[in-house]
């Protein structure tokens, strides 16, 4: 069975972008692959975050994983910081990566462009992709389901794996990124040229655990164009195309069939249908999250997951230590 691995950072609140671009993929693949899904809490430290908030986000993330249907009997579900090999291999990957390639990462450039004093850019955000490479390479993962924004990091991971294998002999599987056909880049509702993200505008971002009245308002007031034609055209109609993407991903109907159904229908009716679909899905999710959070199962699941993950991580790290001369 081929192996698949992915993770989400517990920074900020989870968004509909995380759900459509990543979590829905995880669920759809869990029967077919040997899966490792984790909470990238070490990655959450790369930009300043309050300890209390980090704990809350971590708990919310594991609850969402479970509420969405990730089955701990089929998937190894764990917290990155519970498996110390991630940080150790992350250091070795940082030693094997170049300043040039790390500084070319789009996410690094985006995130640091928002920091006014460049002298105070945290080093962690710079070496972030080295830790991400470690996450992937520790488990011999073949496929990495992610949204488009993370594809470049997986490509760098491939380069680092190949470089290490060439230098020290075959050690790592070279992974491949997998992005969903629909929804690899869900856009902001208030600025559809940009990605929907945890750190962008509140108005443009749907949070999975927010009040659904607010969700509905955000969708109904989302930015579109004025020609009142429902058509998929990301260049000229990014707002409508984004809503079509969201509706297609949640209903499983193709974009073509949705476009056909919504001929001669006004934007108001279309937006209402999108809001209904999103609120229905999130309503069910939120009810399950509440149930899980009051069940006391979370600690046990994470403990069990960390044990299983450590078994693989320990073996791989000890192989790496042998190759580089550390034992
Ligand atoms: P993170 O936490 O920023 O995002 C988690 C996942 O959600 C996807 N995503 C989106 N997909 C579509 N549209 C959007 N608007 C959108 N916003 C986010 C991301 O592409 C990602 O798949 N570095 C990673 C976490 C990580 C990881 C890993 C992932 C750490 N180690 C190893 C895979 C393998 C991150 O920050 O994702």
Tab-separated table of N, CA and C in Angstrom, residues 161-327:
chain	number	residue	atom	x	y	z
A	161	UNK	N	15.504	15.471	-0.898
A	161	UNK	CA	15.591	14.003	-0.819
A	161	UNK	C	16.578	13.486	-1.865
A	162	UNK	N	16.466	14.017	-3.069
A	162	UNK	CA	17.357	13.560	-4.151
A	162	UNK	C	18.808	13.929	-3.820
A	163	UNK	N	18.985	15.136	-3.309
A	163	UNK	CA	20.351	15.583	-2.954
A	163	UNK	C	20.946	14.667	-1.891
A	164	UNK	N	20.152	14.357	-0.868
A	164	UNK	CA	20.642	13.505	0.223
A	164	UNK	C	20.943	12.097	-0.309
A	165	UNK	N	20.023	11.569	-1.107
A	165	UNK	CA	20.226	10.207	-1.648
A	165	UNK	C	21.498	10.153	-2.497
A	166	UNK	N	21.733	11.188	-3.281
A	166	UNK	CA	22.928	11.188	-4.133
A	166	UNK	C	24.199	11.293	-3.304
A	167	UNK	N	24.120	12.035	-2.260
A	167	UNK	CA	25.316	12.273	-1.450
A	167	UNK	C	25.630	11.105	-0.518
A	168	UNK	N	24.575	10.549	0.105
A	168	UNK	CA	24.805	9.532	1.154
A	168	UNK	C	24.328	8.134	0.773
A	169	UNK	N	23.834	7.934	-0.420
A	169	UNK	CA	23.196	6.689	-0.897
A	169	UNK	C	21.710	6.681	-0.545
A	170	UNK	N	20.985	5.826	-1.282
A	170	UNK	CA	19.509	5.784	-1.209
A	170	UNK	C	18.994	5.730	0.244
A	171	UNK	N	18.269	6.757	0.643
A	171	UNK	CA	17.757	6.805	2.022
A	171	UNK	C	16.274	7.164	2.056
A	172	UNK	N	15.899	8.132	1.199
A	172	UNK	CA	14.533	8.658	1.258
A	172	UNK	C	13.743	8.329	0.003
A	173	UNK	N	12.423	8.121	0.190
A	173	UNK	CA	11.494	8.063	-0.942
A	173	UNK	C	11.296	9.508	-1.419
A	174	UNK	N	11.280	9.706	-2.732
A	174	UNK	CA	11.043	11.059	-3.271
A	174	UNK	C	9.528	11.244	-3.423
A	175	UNK	N	8.936	12.150	-2.641
A	175	UNK	CA	7.462	12.262	-2.607
A	175	UNK	C	6.888	13.083	-3.765
A	176	UNK	N	5.587	12.914	-3.978
A	176	UNK	CA	4.900	13.717	-5.005
A	176	UNK	C	3.750	14.491	-4.377
A	177	UNK	N	3.592	15.768	-4.729
A	177	UNK	CA	2.432	16.506	-4.209
A	177	UNK	C	1.162	16.082	-4.953
A	178	UNK	N	0.040	16.097	-4.261
A	178	UNK	CA	-1.257	15.860	-4.919
A	178	UNK	C	-2.169	17.033	-4.556
A	179	UNK	N	-2.736	17.680	-5.575
A	179	UNK	CA	-3.672	18.779	-5.295
A	179	UNK	C	-5.052	18.387	-5.829
A	180	UNK	N	-6.119	18.864	-5.198
A	180	UNK	CA	-7.452	18.469	-5.671
A	180	UNK	C	-7.753	19.124	-7.022
A	181	UNK	N	-8.567	18.427	-7.833
A	181	UNK	CA	-8.938	18.978	-9.154
A	181	UNK	C	-9.713	20.284	-8.979
A	182	UNK	N	-10.632	20.280	-8.019
A	182	UNK	CA	-11.411	21.491	-7.736
A	182	UNK	C	-11.099	21.930	-6.313
A	183	UNK	N	-10.688	23.194	-6.159
A	183	UNK	CA	-10.502	23.714	-4.795
A	183	UNK	C	-9.073	23.702	-4.293
A	184	UNK	N	-8.089	23.599	-5.183
A	184	UNK	CA	-6.688	23.630	-4.738
A	184	UNK	C	-6.295	25.030	-4.277
A	185	UNK	N	-7.088	26.032	-4.721
A	185	UNK	CA	-6.843	27.384	-4.215
A	185	UNK	C	-8.181	28.107	-4.053
A	186	UNK	N	-8.758	27.980	-2.866
A	186	UNK	CA	-10.007	28.690	-2.590
A	186	UNK	C	-9.638	30.150	-2.337
A	187	UNK	N	-10.366	31.060	-2.989
A	187	UNK	CA	-9.993	32.474	-2.883
A	187	UNK	C	-10.759	33.185	-1.769
A	188	UNK	N	-10.244	34.337	-1.399
A	188	UNK	CA	-10.897	35.177	-0.398
A	188	UNK	C	-12.233	35.681	-0.954
A	189	UNK	N	-13.254	35.781	-0.099
A	189	UNK	CA	-14.565	36.247	-0.578
A	189	UNK	C	-14.572	37.759	-0.796
A	190	UNK	N	-13.685	38.464	-0.101
A	190	UNK	CA	-13.687	39.924	-0.252
A	190	UNK	C	-12.654	40.392	-1.273
A	191	UNK	N	-11.690	39.530	-1.575
A	191	UNK	CA	-10.671	39.876	-2.558
A	191	UNK	C	-10.323	38.604	-3.344
A	192	UNK	N	-11.192	38.234	-4.304
A	192	UNK	CA	-11.071	36.919	-4.935
A	192	UNK	C	-9.804	36.707	-5.778
A	193	UNK	N	-8.973	37.738	-5.865
A	193	UNK	CA	-7.689	37.532	-6.556
A	193	UNK	C	-6.699	36.862	-5.601
A	194	UNK	N	-7.038	36.899	-4.303
A	194	UNK	CA	-6.106	36.378	-3.306
A	194	UNK	C	-6.623	35.089	-2.684
A	195	UNK	N	-5.692	34.331	-2.091
A	195	UNK	CA	-6.054	33.074	-1.434
A	195	UNK	C	-6.844	33.353	-0.151
A	196	UNK	N	-7.828	32.520	0.148
A	196	UNK	CA	-8.497	32.603	1.449
A	196	UNK	C	-7.500	32.084	2.476
A	197	UNK	N	-7.222	32.853	3.513
A	197	UNK	CA	-6.233	32.350	4.463
A	197	UNK	C	-6.542	32.793	5.878
A	198	UNK	N	-5.918	32.046	6.822
A	198	UNK	CA	-6.148	32.304	8.242
A	198	UNK	C	-5.732	33.716	8.599
A	199	UNK	N	-4.745	34.248	7.876
A	199	UNK	CA	-4.190	35.539	8.288
A	199	UNK	C	-4.712	36.718	7.458
A	200	UNK	N	-5.554	36.431	6.448
A	200	UNK	CA	-6.066	37.550	5.639
A	200	UNK	C	-7.367	38.096	6.242
A	201	UNK	N	-8.071	38.902	5.464
A	201	UNK	CA	-9.227	39.629	6.005
A	201	UNK	C	-10.307	38.716	6.573
A	202	UNK	N	-10.874	39.137	7.695
A	202	UNK	CA	-11.949	38.391	8.358
A	202	UNK	C	-13.161	38.236	7.435
A	203	UNK	N	-13.454	39.328	6.701
A	203	UNK	CA	-14.650	39.327	5.850
A	203	UNK	C	-14.538	38.336	4.701
A	204	UNK	N	-13.305	38.124	4.255
A	204	UNK	CA	-13.101	37.275	3.093
A	204	UNK	C	-12.890	35.811	3.432
A	205	UNK	N	-12.809	35.508	4.738
A	205	UNK	CA	-12.439	34.153	5.146
A	205	UNK	C	-13.572	33.484	5.908
A	206	UNK	N	-13.908	32.285	5.503
A	206	UNK	CA	-14.912	31.523	6.261
A	206	UNK	C	-14.160	30.608	7.216
A	207	UNK	N	-14.456	30.755	8.494
A	207	UNK	CA	-13.828	29.898	9.498
A	207	UNK	C	-14.751	28.720	9.788
A	208	UNK	N	-14.147	27.548	9.898
A	208	UNK	CA	-14.972	26.333	10.034
A	208	UNK	C	-15.841	26.343	11.285
A	209	UNK	N	-15.322	26.997	12.352
A	209	UNK	CA	-16.062	26.911	13.610
A	209	UNK	C	-16.772	28.218	13.969
A	210	UNK	N	-16.962	29.090	12.988
A	210	UNK	CA	-17.603	30.380	13.300
A	210	UNK	C	-19.132	30.260	13.324
A	211	UNK	N	-19.760	31.327	13.831
A	211	UNK	CA	-21.220	31.416	13.855
A	211	UNK	C	-21.730	31.402	12.405
A	212	UNK	N	-22.681	30.520	12.129
A	212	UNK	CA	-23.101	30.344	10.730
A	212	UNK	C	-23.895	31.533	10.177
A	213	UNK	N	-24.431	32.361	11.077
A	213	UNK	CA	-25.091	33.586	10.573
A	213	UNK	C	-24.049	34.501	9.936
A	214	UNK	N	-22.873	34.495	10.543
A	214	UNK	CA	-21.778	35.317	10.002
A	214	UNK	C	-21.310	34.722	8.668
A	215	UNK	N	-21.225	33.399	8.624
A	215	UNK	CA	-20.816	32.724	7.381
A	215	UNK	C	-21.744	33.132	6.235
A	216	UNK	N	-23.038	33.055	6.536
A	216	UNK	CA	-24.032	33.374	5.511
A	216	UNK	C	-23.865	34.814	5.021
A	217	UNK	N	-23.672	35.721	5.976
A	217	UNK	CA	-23.495	37.135	5.600
A	217	UNK	C	-22.276	37.310	4.714
A	218	UNK	N	-21.181	36.632	5.070
A	218	UNK	CA	-19.945	36.765	4.283
A	218	UNK	C	-20.178	36.303	2.841
A	219	UNK	N	-20.913	35.210	2.694
A	219	UNK	CA	-21.137	34.694	1.333
A	219	UNK	C	-22.075	35.621	0.564
A	220	UNK	N	-23.145	36.067	1.233
A	220	UNK	CA	-24.106	36.926	0.541
A	220	UNK	C	-23.473	38.259	0.126
A	221	UNK	N	-22.461	38.708	0.899
A	221	UNK	CA	-21.855	40.002	0.519
A	221	UNK	C	-20.496	39.804	-0.165
A	222	UNK	N	-20.246	38.595	-0.653
A	222	UNK	CA	-18.952	38.349	-1.306
A	222	UNK	C	-18.827	39.193	-2.578
A	223	UNK	N	-17.585	39.535	-2.887
A	223	UNK	CA	-17.322	40.405	-4.045
A	223	UNK	C	-17.474	39.607	-5.344
A	224	UNK	N	-18.310	40.128	-6.249
A	224	UNK	CA	-18.444	39.494	-7.573
A	224	UNK	C	-18.271	40.585	-8.639
A	225	UNK	N	-18.901	40.414	-9.796
A	225	UNK	CA	-18.821	41.448	-10.838
A	225	UNK	C	-20.245	41.908	-11.099
A	226	UNK	N	-20.447	42.754	-12.109
A	226	UNK	CA	-21.838	43.217	-12.275
A	226	UNK	C	-22.515	42.690	-13.533
A	227	UNK	N	-21.957	41.691	-14.243
A	227	UNK	CA	-22.678	41.303	-15.468
A	227	UNK	C	-23.750	40.226	-15.249
A	228	UNK	N	-23.930	39.812	-13.995
A	228	UNK	CA	-25.017	38.896	-13.660
A	228	UNK	C	-25.086	37.639	-14.512
A	229	UNK	N	-23.908	37.109	-14.870
A	229	UNK	CA	-23.891	35.855	-15.635
A	229	UNK	C	-23.025	34.848	-14.869
A	230	UNK	N	-23.585	33.669	-14.637
A	230	UNK	CA	-22.825	32.677	-13.878
A	230	UNK	C	-22.002	31.818	-14.831
A	231	UNK	N	-20.702	32.037	-14.751
A	231	UNK	CA	-19.786	31.441	-15.714
A	231	UNK	C	-18.449	31.213	-15.011
A	232	UNK	N	-17.751	30.140	-15.381
A	232	UNK	CA	-16.453	29.891	-14.757
A	232	UNK	C	-15.357	30.540	-15.591
A	233	UNK	N	-14.778	31.606	-15.063
A	233	UNK	CA	-13.732	32.329	-15.779
A	233	UNK	C	-12.888	33.029	-14.705
A	234	UNK	N	-11.825	32.357	-14.305
A	234	UNK	CA	-11.069	32.844	-13.132
A	234	UNK	C	-10.412	34.196	-13.399
A	235	UNK	N	-10.154	34.479	-14.677
A	235	UNK	CA	-9.482	35.753	-14.962
A	235	UNK	C	-10.456	36.936	-14.885
A	236	UNK	N	-11.612	36.784	-15.558
A	236	UNK	CA	-12.539	37.916	-15.617
A	236	UNK	C	-13.630	37.879	-14.545
A	237	UNK	N	-13.890	36.677	-14.005
A	237	UNK	CA	-14.958	36.570	-13.013
A	237	UNK	C	-14.449	35.748	-11.817
A	238	UNK	N	-13.407	36.263	-11.134
A	238	UNK	CA	-12.796	35.466	-10.060
A	238	UNK	C	-13.753	35.185	-8.897
A	239	UNK	N	-14.638	36.141	-8.595
A	239	UNK	CA	-15.550	35.957	-7.458
A	239	UNK	C	-16.555	34.850	-7.726
A	240	UNK	N	-17.212	34.912	-8.883
A	240	UNK	CA	-18.204	33.891	-9.244
A	240	UNK	C	-17.514	32.533	-9.418
A	241	UNK	N	-16.336	32.527	-10.022
A	241	UNK	CA	-15.615	31.264	-10.219
A	241	UNK	C	-15.274	30.628	-8.877
A	242	UNK	N	-14.932	31.481	-7.913
A	242	UNK	CA	-14.603	30.960	-6.587
A	242	UNK	C	-15.838	30.335	-5.920
A	243	UNK	N	-16.978	31.002	-6.052
A	243	UNK	CA	-18.205	30.449	-5.459
A	243	UNK	C	-18.586	29.141	-6.151
A	244	UNK	N	-18.369	29.079	-7.464
A	244	UNK	CA	-18.647	27.835	-8.194
A	244	UNK	C	-17.737	26.711	-7.684
A	245	UNK	N	-16.481	27.053	-7.449
A	245	UNK	CA	-15.522	26.062	-6.936
A	245	UNK	C	-15.984	25.527	-5.584
A	246	UNK	N	-16.394	26.454	-4.717
A	246	UNK	CA	-16.824	26.052	-3.370
A	246	UNK	C	-18.055	25.136	-3.472
A	247	UNK	N	-19.020	25.549	-4.292
A	247	UNK	CA	-20.257	24.769	-4.415
A	247	UNK	C	-19.973	23.395	-5.033
A	248	UNK	N	-19.109	23.378	-6.029
A	248	UNK	CA	-18.781	22.112	-6.680
A	248	UNK	C	-18.104	21.172	-5.682
A	249	UNK	N	-17.164	21.718	-4.917
A	249	UNK	CA	-16.434	20.871	-3.988
A	249	UNK	C	-17.362	20.324	-2.890
A	250	UNK	N	-18.315	21.123	-2.444
A	250	UNK	CA	-19.182	20.657	-1.351
A	250	UNK	C	-20.308	19.744	-1.815
A	251	UNK	N	-20.753	19.931	-3.068
A	251	UNK	CA	-21.889	19.115	-3.518
A	251	UNK	C	-21.433	17.916	-4.353
A	252	UNK	N	-20.177	17.950	-4.817
A	252	UNK	CA	-19.702	16.872	-5.684
A	252	UNK	C	-20.185	17.029	-7.126
A	253	UNK	N	-20.923	18.113	-7.414
A	253	UNK	CA	-21.386	18.333	-8.802
A	253	UNK	C	-20.282	19.043	-9.571
A	254	UNK	N	-20.146	18.715	-10.861
A	254	UNK	CA	-19.071	19.342	-11.628
A	254	UNK	C	-19.388	20.821	-11.858
A	255	UNK	N	-18.346	21.594	-12.106
A	255	UNK	CA	-18.536	23.031	-12.356
A	255	UNK	C	-19.384	23.218	-13.612
A	256	UNK	N	-19.131	22.386	-14.633
A	256	UNK	CA	-19.904	22.515	-15.883
A	256	UNK	C	-21.397	22.343	-15.613
A	257	UNK	N	-21.744	21.320	-14.824
A	257	UNK	CA	-23.175	21.079	-14.603
A	257	UNK	C	-23.776	22.207	-13.757
A	258	UNK	N	-23.010	22.758	-12.837
A	258	UNK	CA	-23.533	23.885	-12.045
A	258	UNK	C	-23.779	25.087	-12.945
A	259	UNK	N	-22.814	25.358	-13.820
A	259	UNK	CA	-22.966	26.511	-14.723
A	259	UNK	C	-24.238	26.339	-15.555
A	260	UNK	N	-24.447	25.110	-16.015
A	260	UNK	CA	-25.645	24.853	-16.822
A	260	UNK	C	-26.926	25.095	-16.009
A	261	UNK	N	-26.911	24.588	-14.763
A	261	UNK	CA	-28.098	24.760	-13.896
A	261	UNK	C	-28.394	26.213	-13.571
A	262	UNK	N	-27.359	27.016	-13.517
A	262	UNK	CA	-27.564	28.403	-13.085
A	262	UNK	C	-27.645	29.393	-14.244
A	263	UNK	N	-27.950	28.888	-15.448
A	263	UNK	CA	-28.182	29.830	-16.550
A	263	UNK	C	-29.418	30.664	-16.229
A	264	UNK	N	-29.343	31.947	-16.502
A	264	UNK	CA	-30.474	32.866	-16.284
A	264	UNK	C	-30.967	32.932	-14.831
A	265	UNK	N	-30.060	32.646	-13.917
A	265	UNK	CA	-30.406	32.778	-12.504
A	265	UNK	C	-29.581	33.941	-11.958
A	266	UNK	N	-30.168	34.774	-11.101
A	266	UNK	CA	-29.453	35.946	-10.584
A	266	UNK	C	-28.400	35.564	-9.543
A	267	UNK	N	-27.478	36.489	-9.303
A	267	UNK	CA	-26.405	36.230	-8.331
A	267	UNK	C	-26.953	36.000	-6.922
A	268	UNK	N	-28.053	36.705	-6.587
A	268	UNK	CA	-28.619	36.569	-5.244
A	268	UNK	C	-29.029	35.130	-4.965
A	269	UNK	N	-29.746	34.524	-5.914
A	269	UNK	CA	-30.208	33.133	-5.742
A	269	UNK	C	-29.008	32.182	-5.682
A	270	UNK	N	-28.046	32.440	-6.570
A	270	UNK	CA	-26.850	31.581	-6.604
A	270	UNK	C	-26.097	31.658	-5.268
A	271	UNK	N	-25.899	32.881	-4.789
A	271	UNK	CA	-25.173	33.045	-3.522
A	271	UNK	C	-25.918	32.356	-2.377
A	272	UNK	N	-27.249	32.431	-2.425
A	272	UNK	CA	-28.033	31.801	-1.357
A	272	UNK	C	-27.802	30.275	-1.367
A	273	UNK	N	-27.752	29.701	-2.567
A	273	UNK	CA	-27.514	28.254	-2.658
A	273	UNK	C	-26.121	27.892	-2.136
A	274	UNK	N	-25.136	28.762	-2.452
A	274	UNK	CA	-23.777	28.498	-1.949
A	274	UNK	C	-23.793	28.581	-0.422
A	275	UNK	N	-24.465	29.630	0.104
A	275	UNK	CA	-24.525	29.804	1.561
A	275	UNK	C	-25.221	28.596	2.208
A	276	UNK	N	-26.313	28.111	1.595
A	276	UNK	CA	-27.027	26.941	2.148
A	276	UNK	C	-26.102	25.722	2.209
A	277	UNK	N	-25.366	25.505	1.109
A	277	UNK	CA	-24.494	24.317	1.047
A	277	UNK	C	-23.391	24.419	2.095
A	278	UNK	N	-22.779	25.612	2.210
A	278	UNK	CA	-21.678	25.769	3.172
A	278	UNK	C	-22.221	25.627	4.598
A	279	UNK	N	-23.344	26.298	4.879
A	279	UNK	CA	-23.873	26.267	6.251
A	279	UNK	C	-24.333	24.858	6.643
A	280	UNK	N	-24.848	24.123	5.685
A	280	UNK	CA	-25.285	22.751	5.991
A	280	UNK	C	-24.054	21.915	6.385
A	281	UNK	N	-23.024	21.985	5.544
A	281	UNK	CA	-21.819	21.179	5.796
A	281	UNK	C	-21.153	21.603	7.120
A	282	UNK	N	-21.019	22.922	7.322
A	282	UNK	CA	-20.339	23.374	8.538
A	282	UNK	C	-21.192	23.129	9.786
A	283	UNK	N	-22.509	23.213	9.629
A	283	UNK	CA	-23.398	22.951	10.768
A	283	UNK	C	-23.186	21.525	11.273
A	284	UNK	N	-23.137	20.577	10.354
A	284	UNK	CA	-22.940	19.173	10.751
A	284	UNK	C	-21.569	18.986	11.385
A	285	UNK	N	-20.591	19.643	10.780
A	285	UNK	CA	-19.217	19.536	11.289
A	285	UNK	C	-19.137	20.105	12.718
A	286	UNK	N	-19.730	21.265	12.919
A	286	UNK	CA	-19.649	21.912	14.232
A	286	UNK	C	-20.314	21.065	15.318
A	287	UNK	N	-21.431	20.429	14.972
A	287	UNK	CA	-22.117	19.579	15.956
A	287	UNK	C	-21.207	18.415	16.357
A	288	UNK	N	-20.521	17.832	15.367
A	288	UNK	CA	-19.631	16.703	15.692
A	288	UNK	C	-18.425	17.166	16.502
A	289	UNK	N	-17.920	18.366	16.189
A	289	UNK	CA	-16.767	18.889	16.942
A	289	UNK	C	-17.141	19.023	18.425
A	290	UNK	N	-18.334	19.552	18.690
A	290	UNK	CA	-18.773	19.719	20.088
A	290	UNK	C	-18.824	18.372	20.806
A	291	UNK	N	-19.356	17.401	20.102
A	291	UNK	CA	-19.485	16.054	20.670
A	291	UNK	C	-18.084	15.500	21.016
A	292	UNK	N	-17.156	15.655	20.080
A	292	UNK	CA	-15.807	15.123	20.281
A	292	UNK	C	-15.100	15.837	21.424
A	293	UNK	N	-15.288	17.163	21.491
A	293	UNK	CA	-14.580	17.917	22.524
A	293	UNK	C	-15.097	17.592	23.918
A	294	UNK	N	-16.316	17.065	24.003
A	294	UNK	CA	-16.789	16.736	25.352
A	294	UNK	C	-16.592	15.246	25.656
A	295	UNK	N	-15.892	14.540	24.783
A	295	UNK	CA	-15.829	13.087	24.966
A	295	UNK	C	-14.560	12.581	25.645
A	296	UNK	N	-13.539	13.440	25.837
A	296	UNK	CA	-12.274	13.026	26.467
A	296	UNK	C	-11.492	11.974	25.693
A	297	UNK	N	-11.749	11.882	24.395
A	297	UNK	CA	-11.047	10.851	23.617
A	297	UNK	C	-9.755	11.387	23.010
A	298	UNK	N	-9.677	12.729	22.948
A	298	UNK	CA	-8.612	13.353	22.164
A	298	UNK	C	-7.213	12.947	22.634
A	299	UNK	N	-6.978	13.030	23.952
A	299	UNK	CA	-5.635	12.749	24.477
A	299	UNK	C	-5.212	11.330	24.122
A	300	UNK	N	-6.155	10.422	24.303
A	300	UNK	CA	-5.865	9.000	24.056
A	300	UNK	C	-5.491	8.775	22.580
A	301	UNK	N	-6.245	9.407	21.692
A	301	UNK	CA	-5.994	9.233	20.250
A	301	UNK	C	-4.624	9.795	19.881
A	302	UNK	N	-4.296	10.967	20.439
A	302	UNK	CA	-2.997	11.577	20.113
A	302	UNK	C	-1.845	10.760	20.686
A	303	UNK	N	-2.047	10.206	21.861
A	303	UNK	CA	-0.997	9.395	22.488
A	303	UNK	C	-0.722	8.146	21.650
A	304	UNK	N	-1.801	7.518	21.251
A	304	UNK	CA	-1.689	6.298	20.439
A	304	UNK	C	-1.023	6.621	19.092
A	305	UNK	N	-1.446	7.747	18.485
A	305	UNK	CA	-0.887	8.165	17.197
A	305	UNK	C	0.602	8.443	17.311
A	306	UNK	N	0.993	9.122	18.392
A	306	UNK	CA	2.415	9.462	18.572
A	306	UNK	C	3.245	8.188	18.709
A	307	UNK	N	2.686	7.189	19.381
A	307	UNK	CA	3.413	5.920	19.550
A	307	UNK	C	3.661	5.278	18.194
A	308	UNK	N	2.591	5.234	17.381
A	308	UNK	CA	2.722	4.594	16.060
A	308	UNK	C	3.691	5.388	15.187
A	309	UNK	N	3.538	6.711	15.166
A	309	UNK	CA	4.395	7.540	14.306
A	309	UNK	C	5.852	7.412	14.743
A	310	UNK	N	6.078	7.387	16.056
A	310	UNK	CA	7.457	7.318	16.565
A	310	UNK	C	8.162	6.054	16.091
A	311	UNK	N	7.428	4.994	15.957
A	311	UNK	CA	8.023	3.721	15.521
A	311	UNK	C	8.715	3.906	14.161
A	312	UNK	N	8.016	4.572	13.226
A	312	UNK	CA	8.583	4.779	11.879
A	312	UNK	C	9.679	5.851	11.911
A	313	UNK	N	9.402	6.918	12.662
A	313	UNK	CA	10.326	8.055	12.679
A	313	UNK	C	11.669	7.651	13.291
A	314	UNK	N	11.598	6.844	14.354
A	314	UNK	CA	12.824	6.407	15.038
A	314	UNK	C	13.703	5.616	14.085
A	315	UNK	N	13.050	4.699	13.356
A	315	UNK	CA	13.815	3.831	12.443
A	315	UNK	C	14.504	4.673	11.370
A	316	UNK	N	13.748	5.618	10.796
A	316	UNK	CA	14.305	6.421	9.703
A	316	UNK	C	15.425	7.327	10.214
A	317	UNK	N	15.198	7.944	11.371
A	317	UNK	CA	16.224	8.876	11.865
A	317	UNK	C	17.512	8.113	12.201
A	318	UNK	N	17.376	6.910	12.718
A	318	UNK	CA	18.597	6.192	13.082
A	318	UNK	C	19.378	5.795	11.818
A	319	UNK	N	18.642	5.515	10.736
A	319	UNK	CA	19.296	5.247	9.450
A	319	UNK	C	20.057	6.502	8.974
A	320	UNK	N	19.392	7.658	9.107
A	320	UNK	CA	20.012	8.916	8.664
A	320	UNK	C	21.261	9.205	9.514
A	321	UNK	N	21.151	9.011	10.824
A	321	UNK	CA	22.291	9.267	11.709
A	321	UNK	C	23.486	8.383	11.309
A	322	UNK	N	23.171	7.146	10.952
A	322	UNK	CA	24.245	6.225	10.535
A	322	UNK	C	24.912	6.745	9.263
A	323	UNK	N	24.090	7.172	8.311
A	323	UNK	CA	24.636	7.609	7.010
A	323	UNK	C	25.510	8.848	7.158
A	324	UNK	N	25.070	9.788	8.017
A	324	UNK	CA	25.833	11.039	8.096
A	324	UNK	C	26.998	10.939	9.094
A	325	UNK	N	27.029	9.825	9.842
A	325	UNK	CA	28.167	9.641	10.767
A	325	UNK	C	27.905	10.086	12.190
A	326	UNK	N	26.621	10.174	12.553
A	326	UNK	CA	26.318	10.559	13.932
A	326	UNK	C	26.215	9.357	14.873
A	327	UNK	N	26.139	8.161	14.354
A	327	UNK	CA	26.266	6.977	15.237
A	327	UNK	C	26.868	5.821	14.467
